[in-house]
Coordinates of C-alpha atoms and ligand atoms in Angstrom, one line a residue:
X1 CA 68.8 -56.3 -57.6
X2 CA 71.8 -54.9 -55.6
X3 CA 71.6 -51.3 -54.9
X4 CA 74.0 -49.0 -57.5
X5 CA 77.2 -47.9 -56.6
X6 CA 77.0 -44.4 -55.2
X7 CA 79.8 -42.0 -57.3
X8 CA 77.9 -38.7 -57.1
X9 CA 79.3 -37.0 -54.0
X10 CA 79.2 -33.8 -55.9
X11 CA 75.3 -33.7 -56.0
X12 CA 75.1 -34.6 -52.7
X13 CA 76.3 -36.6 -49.7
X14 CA 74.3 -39.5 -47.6
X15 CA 73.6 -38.2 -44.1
X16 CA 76.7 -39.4 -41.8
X17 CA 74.7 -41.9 -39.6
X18 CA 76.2 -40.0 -36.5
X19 CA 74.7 -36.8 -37.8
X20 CA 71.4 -38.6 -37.9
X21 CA 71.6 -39.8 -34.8
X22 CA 72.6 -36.6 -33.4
X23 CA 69.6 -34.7 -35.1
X24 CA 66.6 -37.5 -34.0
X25 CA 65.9 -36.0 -30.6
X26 CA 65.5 -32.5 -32.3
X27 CA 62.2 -33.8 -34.4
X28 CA 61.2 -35.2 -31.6
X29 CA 61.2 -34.5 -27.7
X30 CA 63.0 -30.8 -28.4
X31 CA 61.2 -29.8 -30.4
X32 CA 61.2 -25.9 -29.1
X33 CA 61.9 -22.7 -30.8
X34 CA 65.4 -21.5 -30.7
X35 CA 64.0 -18.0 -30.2
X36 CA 61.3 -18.6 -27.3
X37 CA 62.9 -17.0 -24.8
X38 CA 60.5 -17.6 -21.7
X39 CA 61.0 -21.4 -21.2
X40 CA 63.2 -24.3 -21.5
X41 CA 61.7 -26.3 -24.3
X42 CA 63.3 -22.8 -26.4
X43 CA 66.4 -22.4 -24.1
X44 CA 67.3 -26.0 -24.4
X45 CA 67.1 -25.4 -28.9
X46 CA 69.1 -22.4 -28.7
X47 CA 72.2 -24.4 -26.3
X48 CA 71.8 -26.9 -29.5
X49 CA 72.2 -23.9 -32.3
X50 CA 74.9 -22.0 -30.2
X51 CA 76.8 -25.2 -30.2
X52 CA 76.4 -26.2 -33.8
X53 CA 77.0 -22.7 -34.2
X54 CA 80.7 -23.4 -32.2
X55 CA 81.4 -26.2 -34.6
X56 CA 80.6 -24.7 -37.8
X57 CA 82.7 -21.7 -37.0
X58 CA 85.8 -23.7 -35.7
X59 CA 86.2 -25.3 -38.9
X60 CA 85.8 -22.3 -41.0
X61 CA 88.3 -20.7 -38.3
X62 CA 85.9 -18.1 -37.5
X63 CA 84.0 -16.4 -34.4
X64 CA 80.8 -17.8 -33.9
X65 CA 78.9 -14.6 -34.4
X66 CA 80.2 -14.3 -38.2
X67 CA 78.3 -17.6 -38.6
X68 CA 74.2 -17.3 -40.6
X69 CA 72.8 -20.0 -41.0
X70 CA 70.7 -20.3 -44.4
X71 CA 68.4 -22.8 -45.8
X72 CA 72.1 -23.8 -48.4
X73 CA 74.8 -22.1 -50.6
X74 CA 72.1 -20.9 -52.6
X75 CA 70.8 -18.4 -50.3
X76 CA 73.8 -17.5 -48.9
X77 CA 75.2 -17.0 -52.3
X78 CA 72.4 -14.7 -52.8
X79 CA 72.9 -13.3 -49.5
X80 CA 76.3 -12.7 -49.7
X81 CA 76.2 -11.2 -53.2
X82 CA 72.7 -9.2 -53.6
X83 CA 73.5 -8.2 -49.8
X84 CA 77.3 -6.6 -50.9
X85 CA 76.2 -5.2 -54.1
X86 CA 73.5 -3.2 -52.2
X87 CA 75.3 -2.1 -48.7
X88 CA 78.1 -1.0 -50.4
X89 CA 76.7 1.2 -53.7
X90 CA 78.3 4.2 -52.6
X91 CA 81.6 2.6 -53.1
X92 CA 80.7 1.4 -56.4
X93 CA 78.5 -1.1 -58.5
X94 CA 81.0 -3.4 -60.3
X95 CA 81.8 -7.3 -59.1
X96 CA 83.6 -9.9 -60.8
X97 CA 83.6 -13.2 -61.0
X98 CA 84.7 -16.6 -62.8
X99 CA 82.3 -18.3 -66.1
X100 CA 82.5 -21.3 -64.1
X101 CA 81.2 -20.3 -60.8
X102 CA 77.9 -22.7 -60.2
X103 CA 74.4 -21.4 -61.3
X104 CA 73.6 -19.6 -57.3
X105 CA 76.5 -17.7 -58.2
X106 CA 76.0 -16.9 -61.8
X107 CA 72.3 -16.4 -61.8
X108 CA 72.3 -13.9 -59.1
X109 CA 75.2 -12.1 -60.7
X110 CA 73.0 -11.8 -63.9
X111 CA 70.2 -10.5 -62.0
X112 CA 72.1 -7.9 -60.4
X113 CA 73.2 -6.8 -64.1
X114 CA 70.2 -6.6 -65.6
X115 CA 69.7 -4.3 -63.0
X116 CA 72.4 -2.2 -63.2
X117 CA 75.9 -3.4 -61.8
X118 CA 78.8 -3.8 -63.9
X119 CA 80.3 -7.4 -64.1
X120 CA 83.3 -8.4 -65.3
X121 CA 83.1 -13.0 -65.5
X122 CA 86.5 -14.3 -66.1
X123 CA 87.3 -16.9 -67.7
X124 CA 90.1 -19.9 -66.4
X125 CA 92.6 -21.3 -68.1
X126 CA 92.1 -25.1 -69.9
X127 CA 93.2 -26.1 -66.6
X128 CA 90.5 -24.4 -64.8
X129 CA 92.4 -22.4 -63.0
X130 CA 92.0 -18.0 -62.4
X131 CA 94.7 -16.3 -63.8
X132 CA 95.7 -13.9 -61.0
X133 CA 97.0 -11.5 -63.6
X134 CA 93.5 -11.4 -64.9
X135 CA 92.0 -10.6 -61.6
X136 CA 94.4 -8.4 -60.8
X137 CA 93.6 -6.6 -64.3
X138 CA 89.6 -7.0 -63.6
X139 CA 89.8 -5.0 -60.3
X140 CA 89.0 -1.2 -60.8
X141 CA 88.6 1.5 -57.9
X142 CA 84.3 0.9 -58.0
X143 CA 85.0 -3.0 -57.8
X144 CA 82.9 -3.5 -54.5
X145 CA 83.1 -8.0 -54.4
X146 CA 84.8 -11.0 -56.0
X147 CA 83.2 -13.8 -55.6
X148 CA 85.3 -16.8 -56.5
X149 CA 84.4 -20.1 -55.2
X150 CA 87.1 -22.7 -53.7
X151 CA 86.7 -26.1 -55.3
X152 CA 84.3 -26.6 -58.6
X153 CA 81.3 -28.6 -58.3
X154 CA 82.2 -30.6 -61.9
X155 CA 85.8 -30.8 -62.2
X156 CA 87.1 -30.7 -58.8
X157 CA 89.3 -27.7 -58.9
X158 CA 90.5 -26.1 -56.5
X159 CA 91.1 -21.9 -56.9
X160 CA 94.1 -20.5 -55.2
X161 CA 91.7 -18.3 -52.7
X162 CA 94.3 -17.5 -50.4
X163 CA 96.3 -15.6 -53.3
X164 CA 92.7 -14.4 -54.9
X165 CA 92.1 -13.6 -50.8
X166 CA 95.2 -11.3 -50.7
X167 CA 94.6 -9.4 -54.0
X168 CA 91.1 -8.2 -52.6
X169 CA 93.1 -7.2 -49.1
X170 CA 95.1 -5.2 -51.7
X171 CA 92.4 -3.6 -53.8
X172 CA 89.9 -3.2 -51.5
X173 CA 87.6 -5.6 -52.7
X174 CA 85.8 -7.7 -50.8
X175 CA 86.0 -11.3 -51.2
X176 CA 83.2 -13.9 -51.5
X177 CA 83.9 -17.7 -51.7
X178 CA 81.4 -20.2 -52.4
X179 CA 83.3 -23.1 -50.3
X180 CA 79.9 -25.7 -50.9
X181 CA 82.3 -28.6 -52.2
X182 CA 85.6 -27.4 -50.5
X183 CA 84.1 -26.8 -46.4
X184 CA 84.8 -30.4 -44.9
X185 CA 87.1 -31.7 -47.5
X186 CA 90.4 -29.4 -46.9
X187 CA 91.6 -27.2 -44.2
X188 CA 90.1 -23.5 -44.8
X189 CA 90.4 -20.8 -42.3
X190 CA 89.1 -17.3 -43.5
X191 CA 91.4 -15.7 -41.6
X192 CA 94.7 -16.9 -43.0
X193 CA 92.7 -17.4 -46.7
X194 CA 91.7 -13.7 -46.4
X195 CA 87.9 -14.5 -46.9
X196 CA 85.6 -11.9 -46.3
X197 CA 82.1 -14.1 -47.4
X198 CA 82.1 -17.6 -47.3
X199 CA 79.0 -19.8 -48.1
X200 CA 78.6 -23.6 -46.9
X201 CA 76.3 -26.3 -47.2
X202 CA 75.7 -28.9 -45.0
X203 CA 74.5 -31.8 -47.3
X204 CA 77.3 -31.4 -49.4
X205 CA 79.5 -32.7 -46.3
X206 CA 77.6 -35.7 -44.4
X207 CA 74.9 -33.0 -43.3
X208 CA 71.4 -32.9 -43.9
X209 CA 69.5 -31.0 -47.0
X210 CA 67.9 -27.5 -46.6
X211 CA 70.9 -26.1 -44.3
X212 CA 74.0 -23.9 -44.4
X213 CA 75.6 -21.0 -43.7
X214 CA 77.1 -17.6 -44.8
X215 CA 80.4 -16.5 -43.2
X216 CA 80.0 -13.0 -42.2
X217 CA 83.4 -11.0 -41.4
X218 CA 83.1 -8.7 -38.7
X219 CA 86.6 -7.0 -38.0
X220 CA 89.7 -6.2 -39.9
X221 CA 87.0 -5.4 -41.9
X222 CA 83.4 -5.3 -41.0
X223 CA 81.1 -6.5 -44.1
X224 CA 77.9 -5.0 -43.9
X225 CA 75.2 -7.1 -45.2
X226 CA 71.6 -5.9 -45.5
X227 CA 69.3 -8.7 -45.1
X228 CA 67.7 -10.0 -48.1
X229 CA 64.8 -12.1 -46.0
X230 CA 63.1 -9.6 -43.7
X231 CA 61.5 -11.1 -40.5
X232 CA 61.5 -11.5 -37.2
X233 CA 65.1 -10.6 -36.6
X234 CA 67.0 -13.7 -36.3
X235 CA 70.4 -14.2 -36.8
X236 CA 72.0 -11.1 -36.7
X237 CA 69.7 -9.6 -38.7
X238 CA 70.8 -11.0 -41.5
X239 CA 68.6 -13.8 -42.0
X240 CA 65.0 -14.0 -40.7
X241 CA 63.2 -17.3 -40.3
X242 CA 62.6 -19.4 -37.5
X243 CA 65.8 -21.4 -37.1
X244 CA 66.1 -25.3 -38.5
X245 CA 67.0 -26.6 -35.4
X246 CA 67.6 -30.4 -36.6
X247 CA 69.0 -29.4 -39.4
X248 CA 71.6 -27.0 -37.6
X249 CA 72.6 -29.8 -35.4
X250 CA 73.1 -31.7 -38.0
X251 CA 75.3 -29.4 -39.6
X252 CA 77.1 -28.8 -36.3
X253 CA 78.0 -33.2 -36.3
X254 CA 78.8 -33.0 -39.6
X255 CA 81.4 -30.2 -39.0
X256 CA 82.6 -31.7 -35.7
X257 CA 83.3 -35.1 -37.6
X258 CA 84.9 -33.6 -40.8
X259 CA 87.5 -31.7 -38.4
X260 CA 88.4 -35.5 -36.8
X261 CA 88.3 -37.3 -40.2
X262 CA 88.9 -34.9 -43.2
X263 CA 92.6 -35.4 -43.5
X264 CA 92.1 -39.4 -43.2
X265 CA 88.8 -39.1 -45.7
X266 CA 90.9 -36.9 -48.1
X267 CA 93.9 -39.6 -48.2
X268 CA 91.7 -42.5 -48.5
X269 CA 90.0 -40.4 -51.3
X270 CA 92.4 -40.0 -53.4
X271 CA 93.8 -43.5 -53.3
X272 CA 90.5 -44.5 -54.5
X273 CA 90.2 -41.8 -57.1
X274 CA 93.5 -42.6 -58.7
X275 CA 92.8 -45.8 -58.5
X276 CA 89.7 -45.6 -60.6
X277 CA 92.0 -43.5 -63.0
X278 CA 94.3 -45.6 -63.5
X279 CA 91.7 -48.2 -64.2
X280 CA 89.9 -46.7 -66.9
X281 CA 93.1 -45.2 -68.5
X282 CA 94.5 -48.7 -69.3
X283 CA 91.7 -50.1 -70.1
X284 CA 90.2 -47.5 -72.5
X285 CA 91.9 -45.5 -75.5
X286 CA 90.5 -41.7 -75.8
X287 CA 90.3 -40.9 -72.3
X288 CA 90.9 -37.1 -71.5
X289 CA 90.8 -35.7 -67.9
X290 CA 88.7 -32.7 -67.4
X291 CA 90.9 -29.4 -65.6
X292 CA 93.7 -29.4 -63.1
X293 CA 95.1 -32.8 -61.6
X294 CA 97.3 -31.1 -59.3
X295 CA 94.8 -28.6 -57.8
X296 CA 91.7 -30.4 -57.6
X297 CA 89.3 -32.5 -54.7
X298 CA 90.5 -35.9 -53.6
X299 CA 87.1 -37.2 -54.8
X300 CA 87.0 -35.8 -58.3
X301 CA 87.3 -37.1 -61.4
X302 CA 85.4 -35.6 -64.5
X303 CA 86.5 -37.5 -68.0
X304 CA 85.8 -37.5 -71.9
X305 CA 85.6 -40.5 -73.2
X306 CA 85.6 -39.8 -76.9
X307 CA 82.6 -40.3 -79.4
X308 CA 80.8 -41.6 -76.3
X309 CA 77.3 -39.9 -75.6
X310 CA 77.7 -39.0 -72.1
X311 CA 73.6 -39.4 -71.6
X312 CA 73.7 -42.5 -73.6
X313 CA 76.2 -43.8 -71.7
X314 CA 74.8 -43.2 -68.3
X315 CA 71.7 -44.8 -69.6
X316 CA 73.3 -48.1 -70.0
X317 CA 75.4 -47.9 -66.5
X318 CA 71.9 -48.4 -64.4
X319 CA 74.5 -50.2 -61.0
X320 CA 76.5 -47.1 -61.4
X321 CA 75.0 -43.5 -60.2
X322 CA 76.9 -40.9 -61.6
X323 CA 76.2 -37.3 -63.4
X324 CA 77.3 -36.0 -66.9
X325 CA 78.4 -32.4 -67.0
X326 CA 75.5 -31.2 -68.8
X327 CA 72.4 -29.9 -67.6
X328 CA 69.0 -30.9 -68.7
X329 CA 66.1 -27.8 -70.0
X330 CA 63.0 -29.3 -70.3
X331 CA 63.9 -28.7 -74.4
X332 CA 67.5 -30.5 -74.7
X333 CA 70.8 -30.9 -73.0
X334 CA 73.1 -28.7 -72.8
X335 CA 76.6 -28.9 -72.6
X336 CA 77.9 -28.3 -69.3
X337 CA 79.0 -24.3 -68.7
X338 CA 82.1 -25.4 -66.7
X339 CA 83.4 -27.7 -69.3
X340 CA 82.9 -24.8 -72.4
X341 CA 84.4 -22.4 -70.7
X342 CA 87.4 -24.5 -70.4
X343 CA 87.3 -24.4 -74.0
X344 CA 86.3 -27.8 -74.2
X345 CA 84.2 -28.3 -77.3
X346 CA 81.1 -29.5 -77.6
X347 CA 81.6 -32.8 -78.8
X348 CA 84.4 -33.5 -75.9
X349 CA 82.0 -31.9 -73.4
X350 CA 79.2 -34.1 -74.2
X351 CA 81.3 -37.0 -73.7
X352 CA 82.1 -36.1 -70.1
X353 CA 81.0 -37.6 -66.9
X354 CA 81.5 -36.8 -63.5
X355 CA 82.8 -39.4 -61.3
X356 CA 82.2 -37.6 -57.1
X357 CA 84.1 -39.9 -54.3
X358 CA 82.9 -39.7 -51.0
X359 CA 83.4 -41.1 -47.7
X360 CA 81.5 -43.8 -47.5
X361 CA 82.6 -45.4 -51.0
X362 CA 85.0 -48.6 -50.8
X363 CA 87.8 -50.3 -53.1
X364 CA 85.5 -53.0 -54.1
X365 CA 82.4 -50.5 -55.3
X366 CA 85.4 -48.4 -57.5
X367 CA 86.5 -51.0 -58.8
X368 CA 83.1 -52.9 -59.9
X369 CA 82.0 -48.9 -61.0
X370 CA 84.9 -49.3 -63.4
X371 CA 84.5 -52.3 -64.6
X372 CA 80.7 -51.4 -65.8
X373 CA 82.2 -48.0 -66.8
X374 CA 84.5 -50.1 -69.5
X375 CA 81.8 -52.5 -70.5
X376 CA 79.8 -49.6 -71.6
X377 CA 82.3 -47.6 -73.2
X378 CA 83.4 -50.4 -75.0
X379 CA 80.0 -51.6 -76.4
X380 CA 78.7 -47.9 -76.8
X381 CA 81.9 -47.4 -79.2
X382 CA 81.2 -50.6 -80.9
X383 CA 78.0 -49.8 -81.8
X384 CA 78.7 -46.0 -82.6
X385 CA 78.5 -45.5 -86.4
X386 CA 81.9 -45.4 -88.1
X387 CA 83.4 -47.7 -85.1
Ligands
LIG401 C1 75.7 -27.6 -54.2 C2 76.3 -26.3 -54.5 C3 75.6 -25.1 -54.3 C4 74.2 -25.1 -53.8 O1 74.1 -25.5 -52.5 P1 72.6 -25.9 -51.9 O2 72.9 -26.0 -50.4 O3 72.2 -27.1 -52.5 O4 71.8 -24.7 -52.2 C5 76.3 -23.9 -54.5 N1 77.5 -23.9 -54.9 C6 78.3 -25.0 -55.1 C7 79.7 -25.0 -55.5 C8 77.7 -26.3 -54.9 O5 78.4 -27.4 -55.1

């Protein structure tokens, strides 16, 4: 059987095989501890992290030092927003943020509340988009973050940070962007997009699993950031743990080779995006595109297709590996948070999949994708009581 047609970016990337190979010598013959001081198998592990360390900062347009690396955007969503919420509580104790920020943002939020910060969770307009009016209105003299990430994990689109950015400049608030899906795909530079926080992951961009990064300003103005993993001291402070050392190289590649290739990557992209758009729009009748067109990833694509069961219909797509928007409990499936707060309903939002581009996808795997993708809508509808 040929192998399925890979069309779920979003979840995660393959490992660039340029990262691999950069990462190999790291499991094996360096193999030391970035933080032994006293002899070169350590020395020669922390020349690797400062380097990776190099990259990953260029590309976020940051100094090295503002770079921690984490195990993913998980932890240094938690990092980043436990860590504010608790260095700055004489300021205040109220954040806000957006209903369809991804669960490491919004489950840590929740935490925080039920322990005793204010929140205020915005929602976007049917495009997706924040409302800068609404932010702007959100913001009171105690509001001590925003977090806001840059580019949604299931539709694809893209916040105006910059403009969310200069509002917090304004207010006083800091600013914390969850740039997992955005870092790699777009030009970002924290300085000129006024981003105090900024958390990464590397296997969302050609990297390796298990590694990433907070962005940690430290002038114009200094974020202080108690650490939330308490250790031996490493990285700033801010994040004990023996250092990843493969994985960190890794991550380094994978930012050295986005910086080359993102622009090109993002222009093939979208060809092949709106190509699969296209495709699927002539063919099919009761096709609705999910959020912004206009401000979204070149990869994205997240459609209803109507009085088709999104589950059902991944079910009978096995050469095609793609994701609904819904998430699975071990008691039912629920519709996907994103898409409600939209104000999609529920029916639309069960019928929505998520199609994620990537780099390593070609015209002739789209195009055989959409063809099974119309097959199965087709019969799904036929047999669909009432059809
Ligand atoms: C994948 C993702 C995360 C989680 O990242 P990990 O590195 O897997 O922990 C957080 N936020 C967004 C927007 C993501 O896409």
């Amino acid at each position: 059987m040929r192998k399925p047609v890979y069309l779920d970016y979003h979840a995660t990337t393959p490992v660039d095989p340029r990262v691999l190979e950069a990462m190999l010598p790291f499991f094996g013959e360096r193999f030391g501890n970035a933080a032994s001081r006293s002899h070169g198998f350590g020395w020669e592990a922390e020349k690797a992290v400062d380097l990776a360390r190099r990259r990953v900062a260029e590309l976020a347009g940051a100094a090295p030092r503002e770079i921690v690396f984490t195990s993913g955007a998980t932890e240094s969503d938690n990092l980043a927003i436990k860590g504010v919420l608790e260095a700055y509580r004489s300021k205040g104790n109220h954040l806000v943020t957006m209903a369809t920020e991804h669960r490491a943002v919004l489950d840590p939020v929740r935490r925080l509340q039920q322990s005793g910060a204010e929140t205020s969770v915005l929602p976007p307009g049917r495009d997706g988009l924040l409302d800068l009016g609404l932010l702007r209105a959100a913001i009171r003299p105690d509001t001590v973050l925003v977090s806001v990430m840059a580019a949604n994990n299931e539709i694809g689109v893209i916040q105006p940070f910059r403009e969310i950015g200069a509002i917090c400049r304004e207010t006083g608030a800091l600013f914390h962007c969850d740039a997992a899906q955005a870092f790699g795909k777009f030009a970002l530079d924290v300085n000129e997009d006024n981003i105090d926080l900024m958390s990464l992951s590397a296997h969302k961009m050609y990297g390796p699993k298990g590694v990433g990064a907070l962005y940690v300003r430290r002038r114009n103005p200094r974020v202080l950031l108690p650490a939330q993993m308490d250790g031996g001291g490493h990285e700033f402070g801010m994040r004990s743990g023996t250092l990843n050392v493969p994985g960190i190289v890794g991550f380094g590649e994978a930012c050295a080779l986005c910086a080359r290739e993102m622009e090109e990557d993002a222009g093939r992209m979208s060809t092949l995006r709106d190509r699969l758009k296209a495709t699927l729009e002539s063919a099919l009748v009761g096709t609705a595109v999910n959020g912004s067109m206009a401000h979204r990833l070149p990869g994205n694509l997240n459609m209803s297709f109507a009085s088709v069961d999104a589950e059902a219909l991944l079910l009978s797509l096995p050469g095609v590996a793609l994701s609904t928007g819904s998430a699975c409990s071990s008691a039912s499936v629920e519709p996907s948070h994103v898409l409600r707060a939209l104000g999609i309903g529920e029916q639309a939002a069960r019928s929505s999949v998520r199609f994620g581009l990537g780099r390593f996808n070609t015209e002739d795997e789209v195009d055989d994708a959409a063809s099974q993708v119309i097959d199965a809508v087709r019969k799904l509808r036929s047999l669909a009581p009432g059809a």
